[in-house]
Amino acid sequence: MKNEMKVLYVYAHPEPKSFNAALKDTALDALKEKGHEVKLSNLYAMKFHPVLKASDFPERKNLDVFNPFFEAIKASKSGAFAPDIKEEMEKVKWADLIIFQFPIYFTAMPAIMKGWIDRILAPGFGFNPITNNAYDTGLFKGKSAMLVTTTGSPKEMYSEGGGHGDLNKHLESITHCVFEFMGMKVLPSHIIYEASSMSRERGAEELEKYKKSLLAI
Ligand SMILES: Cc1cc2nc3c(=O)[nH]c(=O)nc-3n(C[C@H](O)[C@H](O)[C@H](O)COP(=O)(O)O)c2cc1C
C-alpha cells in the first residue's frame, strides 16, 4: 500500500454528540496527521437518499419494465446516473482506501449505509458478471476497504459459540461478498464491543487505540 493515500470515509450515525461521532473525528484527524487526503461522506448529515429507484437512471433503456441490474450495467457505460450517485461514484474512483464506520444495527450496517452500497457500488461500476469482472478481476482492484463498527453487545456474545455468533463472520456479507467481490483488498475490521455502556475512561482508551491503528496502516 502507498504511504500517502486518498481515503474516502463513509460514515453513518444520526447524532453528532455520539461516541461514533467522536470516533469519526479522531479518524479524520489521524488520517490527515499521517498526510493522507481525506473525503467524508457523512450520510445522515447529507440526508443521503438510500433507496434505489427508477429515477436513479435518467436515461432509462427500458421504460416498460424497470430492471435495476440491467439499467445499472448500461448506465455504468454512459455515466447516466442521478447527480447524487455520480458525485459519490467520483469519490469512490478517487479513493485508494474506503473506510465505512457505523454502529451495528441488528448485526448489520444501518439501512442508510446499505442503501449507499446498493446505489453507489452499482452493477457495472465495481463488478460486472456479464464481462466476468468479479473477485480477482473485480473492477476495484488496487483499492482497499475497511469496516469500523461499534456494538451494544459484549464480545462474548459476538464470538463463535456465543449467542449471536462471530461478528466477523456476519460482516463477511459485506467484506467478502461486496468488497472482495469487487476486487478490493480487505483490511481487518476494527470492532469496538459494548460501546453503548462504556465509561468515559474506556471511551478515551478506545479512541486512542483506533487512532494508533489508523496511524499504523
Ligand atoms: C436499531 C438498533 C439496532 C441495534 N442492533 C444491535 C445489534 O444487533 N447488536 C448490538 O450489539 N447492538 C445493537 N444496537 C446497539 C448499537 O450498536 C450501539 O448502541 C452503538 O453501537 C453505540 O454507539 P453510539 O454510542 O455511538 O451510538 C442497536 C441499536 C439500534 C438503535
PDB file of C-alpha atoms in Angstrom, residues 26-107:
ATOM      1  CA  THR A  26     -10.488  11.053  15.726  1.00  0.00           C
ATOM      2  CA  ALA A  27     -10.083   9.150  12.468  1.00  0.00           C
ATOM      3  CA  LEU A  28     -10.231  12.219  10.236  1.00  0.00           C
ATOM      4  CA  ASP A  29      -7.589  13.977  12.371  1.00  0.00           C
ATOM      5  CA  ALA A  30      -5.321  10.896  12.480  1.00  0.00           C
ATOM      6  CA  LEU A  31      -5.525  10.289   8.726  1.00  0.00           C
ATOM      7  CA  LYS A  32      -4.737  13.926   7.955  1.00  0.00           C
ATOM      8  CA  GLU A  33      -1.899  13.904  10.523  1.00  0.00           C
ATOM      9  CA  LYS A  34      -0.409  10.963   8.593  1.00  0.00           C
ATOM     10  CA  GLY A  35      -0.514  13.022   5.376  1.00  0.00           C
ATOM     11  CA  HIS A  36      -3.430  11.212   3.722  1.00  0.00           C
ATOM     12  CA  GLU A  37      -6.010  13.123   1.693  1.00  0.00           C
ATOM     13  CA  VAL A  38      -9.489  12.521   3.090  1.00  0.00           C
ATOM     14  CA  LYS A  39     -13.015  12.951   1.739  1.00  0.00           C
ATOM     15  CA  LEU A  40     -16.006  12.396   4.032  1.00  0.00           C
ATOM     16  CA  SER A  41     -19.450  11.116   3.136  1.00  0.00           C
ATOM     17  CA  ASN A  42     -21.444  11.817   6.302  1.00  0.00           C
ATOM     18  CA  LEU A  43     -24.617  10.047   5.211  1.00  0.00           C
ATOM     19  CA  TYR A  44     -27.142  11.315   7.798  1.00  0.00           C
ATOM     20  CA  ALA A  45     -25.766  14.877   7.625  1.00  0.00           C
ATOM     21  CA  MET A  46     -26.015  14.723   3.793  1.00  0.00           C
ATOM     22  CA  LYS A  47     -29.581  13.358   4.097  1.00  0.00           C
ATOM     23  CA  PHE A  48     -28.402  10.682   1.692  1.00  0.00           C
ATOM     24  CA  HIS A  49     -31.326   9.000  -0.073  1.00  0.00           C
ATOM     25  CA  PRO A  50     -30.767   5.249   0.455  1.00  0.00           C
ATOM     26  CA  VAL A  51     -33.492   3.793  -1.761  1.00  0.00           C
ATOM     27  CA  LEU A  52     -32.535   2.509  -5.204  1.00  0.00           C
ATOM     28  CA  LYS A  53     -35.254   3.678  -7.631  1.00  0.00           C
ATOM     29  CA  ALA A  54     -36.099   4.190 -11.299  1.00  0.00           C
ATOM     30  CA  SER A  55     -35.161   7.899 -11.249  1.00  0.00           C
ATOM     31  CA  ASP A  56     -31.576   6.884 -10.393  1.00  0.00           C
ATOM     32  CA  PHE A  57     -31.332   6.237 -14.149  1.00  0.00           C
ATOM     33  CA  PRO A  58     -32.227   9.431 -16.045  1.00  0.00           C
ATOM     34  CA  GLU A  59     -31.714   7.730 -19.444  1.00  0.00           C
ATOM     35  CA  ARG A  60     -33.744   4.552 -18.905  1.00  0.00           C
ATOM     36  CA  LYS A  61     -33.253   1.968 -21.672  1.00  0.00           C
ATOM     37  CA  ASN A  62     -36.460   0.094 -20.911  1.00  0.00           C
ATOM     38  CA  LEU A  63     -39.348   2.339 -19.846  1.00  0.00           C
ATOM     39  CA  ASP A  64     -41.858  -0.548 -19.732  1.00  0.00           C
ATOM     40  CA  VAL A  65     -40.193  -2.649 -17.054  1.00  0.00           C
ATOM     41  CA  PHE A  66     -37.670  -1.324 -14.526  1.00  0.00           C
ATOM     42  CA  ASN A  67     -34.785  -3.790 -14.208  1.00  0.00           C
ATOM     43  CA  PRO A  68     -32.279  -2.111 -11.833  1.00  0.00           C
ATOM     44  CA  PHE A  69     -29.466  -4.558 -12.663  1.00  0.00           C
ATOM     45  CA  PHE A  70     -29.531  -4.015 -16.439  1.00  0.00           C
ATOM     46  CA  GLU A  71     -30.162  -0.262 -16.151  1.00  0.00           C
ATOM     47  CA  ALA A  72     -27.092  -0.012 -13.886  1.00  0.00           C
ATOM     48  CA  ILE A  73     -24.920  -2.037 -16.276  1.00  0.00           C
ATOM     49  CA  LYS A  74     -25.949   0.283 -19.126  1.00  0.00           C
ATOM     50  CA  ALA A  75     -25.637   3.473 -17.078  1.00  0.00           C
ATOM     51  CA  SER A  76     -22.125   2.418 -15.991  1.00  0.00           C
ATOM     52  CA  LYS A  77     -21.068   2.629 -19.660  1.00  0.00           C
ATOM     53  CA  SER A  78     -22.680   6.008 -20.391  1.00  0.00           C
ATOM     54  CA  GLY A  79     -22.346   7.591 -16.922  1.00  0.00           C
ATOM     55  CA  ALA A  80     -26.102   8.349 -16.932  1.00  0.00           C
ATOM     56  CA  PHE A  81     -26.769   8.107 -13.199  1.00  0.00           C
ATOM     57  CA  ALA A  82     -28.620  10.617 -10.968  1.00  0.00           C
ATOM     58  CA  PRO A  83     -26.367  13.503  -9.793  1.00  0.00           C
ATOM     59  CA  ASP A  84     -26.097  12.303  -6.144  1.00  0.00           C
ATOM     60  CA  ILE A  85     -24.887   8.883  -7.363  1.00  0.00           C
ATOM     61  CA  LYS A  86     -22.369  10.414  -9.779  1.00  0.00           C
ATOM     62  CA  GLU A  87     -20.940  12.589  -7.015  1.00  0.00           C
ATOM     63  CA  GLU A  88     -20.358   9.594  -4.732  1.00  0.00           C
ATOM     64  CA  MET A  89     -19.007   7.469  -7.608  1.00  0.00           C
ATOM     65  CA  GLU A  90     -16.375  10.156  -8.295  1.00  0.00           C
ATOM     66  CA  LYS A  91     -15.234   9.891  -4.661  1.00  0.00           C
ATOM     67  CA  VAL A  92     -15.016   6.093  -4.963  1.00  0.00           C
ATOM     68  CA  LYS A  93     -12.981   6.332  -8.196  1.00  0.00           C
ATOM     69  CA  TRP A  94     -10.650   8.828  -6.496  1.00  0.00           C
ATOM     70  CA  ALA A  95     -10.085   6.736  -3.322  1.00  0.00           C
ATOM     71  CA  ASP A  96      -7.293   4.246  -2.627  1.00  0.00           C
ATOM     72  CA  LEU A  97      -8.909   3.243   0.671  1.00  0.00           C
ATOM     73  CA  ILE A  98     -12.585   3.350   1.663  1.00  0.00           C
ATOM     74  CA  ILE A  99     -13.435   3.194   5.378  1.00  0.00           C
ATOM     75  CA  PHE A 100     -17.039   2.518   6.438  1.00  0.00           C
ATOM     76  CA  GLN A 101     -17.855   3.463  10.041  1.00  0.00           C
ATOM     77  CA  PHE A 102     -21.206   2.695  11.667  1.00  0.00           C
ATOM     78  CA  PRO A 103     -22.946   1.407  14.820  1.00  0.00           C
ATOM     79  CA  ILE A 104     -24.197  -2.168  14.441  1.00  0.00           C
ATOM     80  CA  TYR A 105     -27.960  -2.271  13.856  1.00  0.00           C
ATOM     81  CA  PHE A 106     -29.369  -5.796  14.007  1.00  0.00           C
ATOM     82  CA  THR A 107     -25.917  -7.265  13.316  1.00  0.00           C
TER      83      THR A 107
END
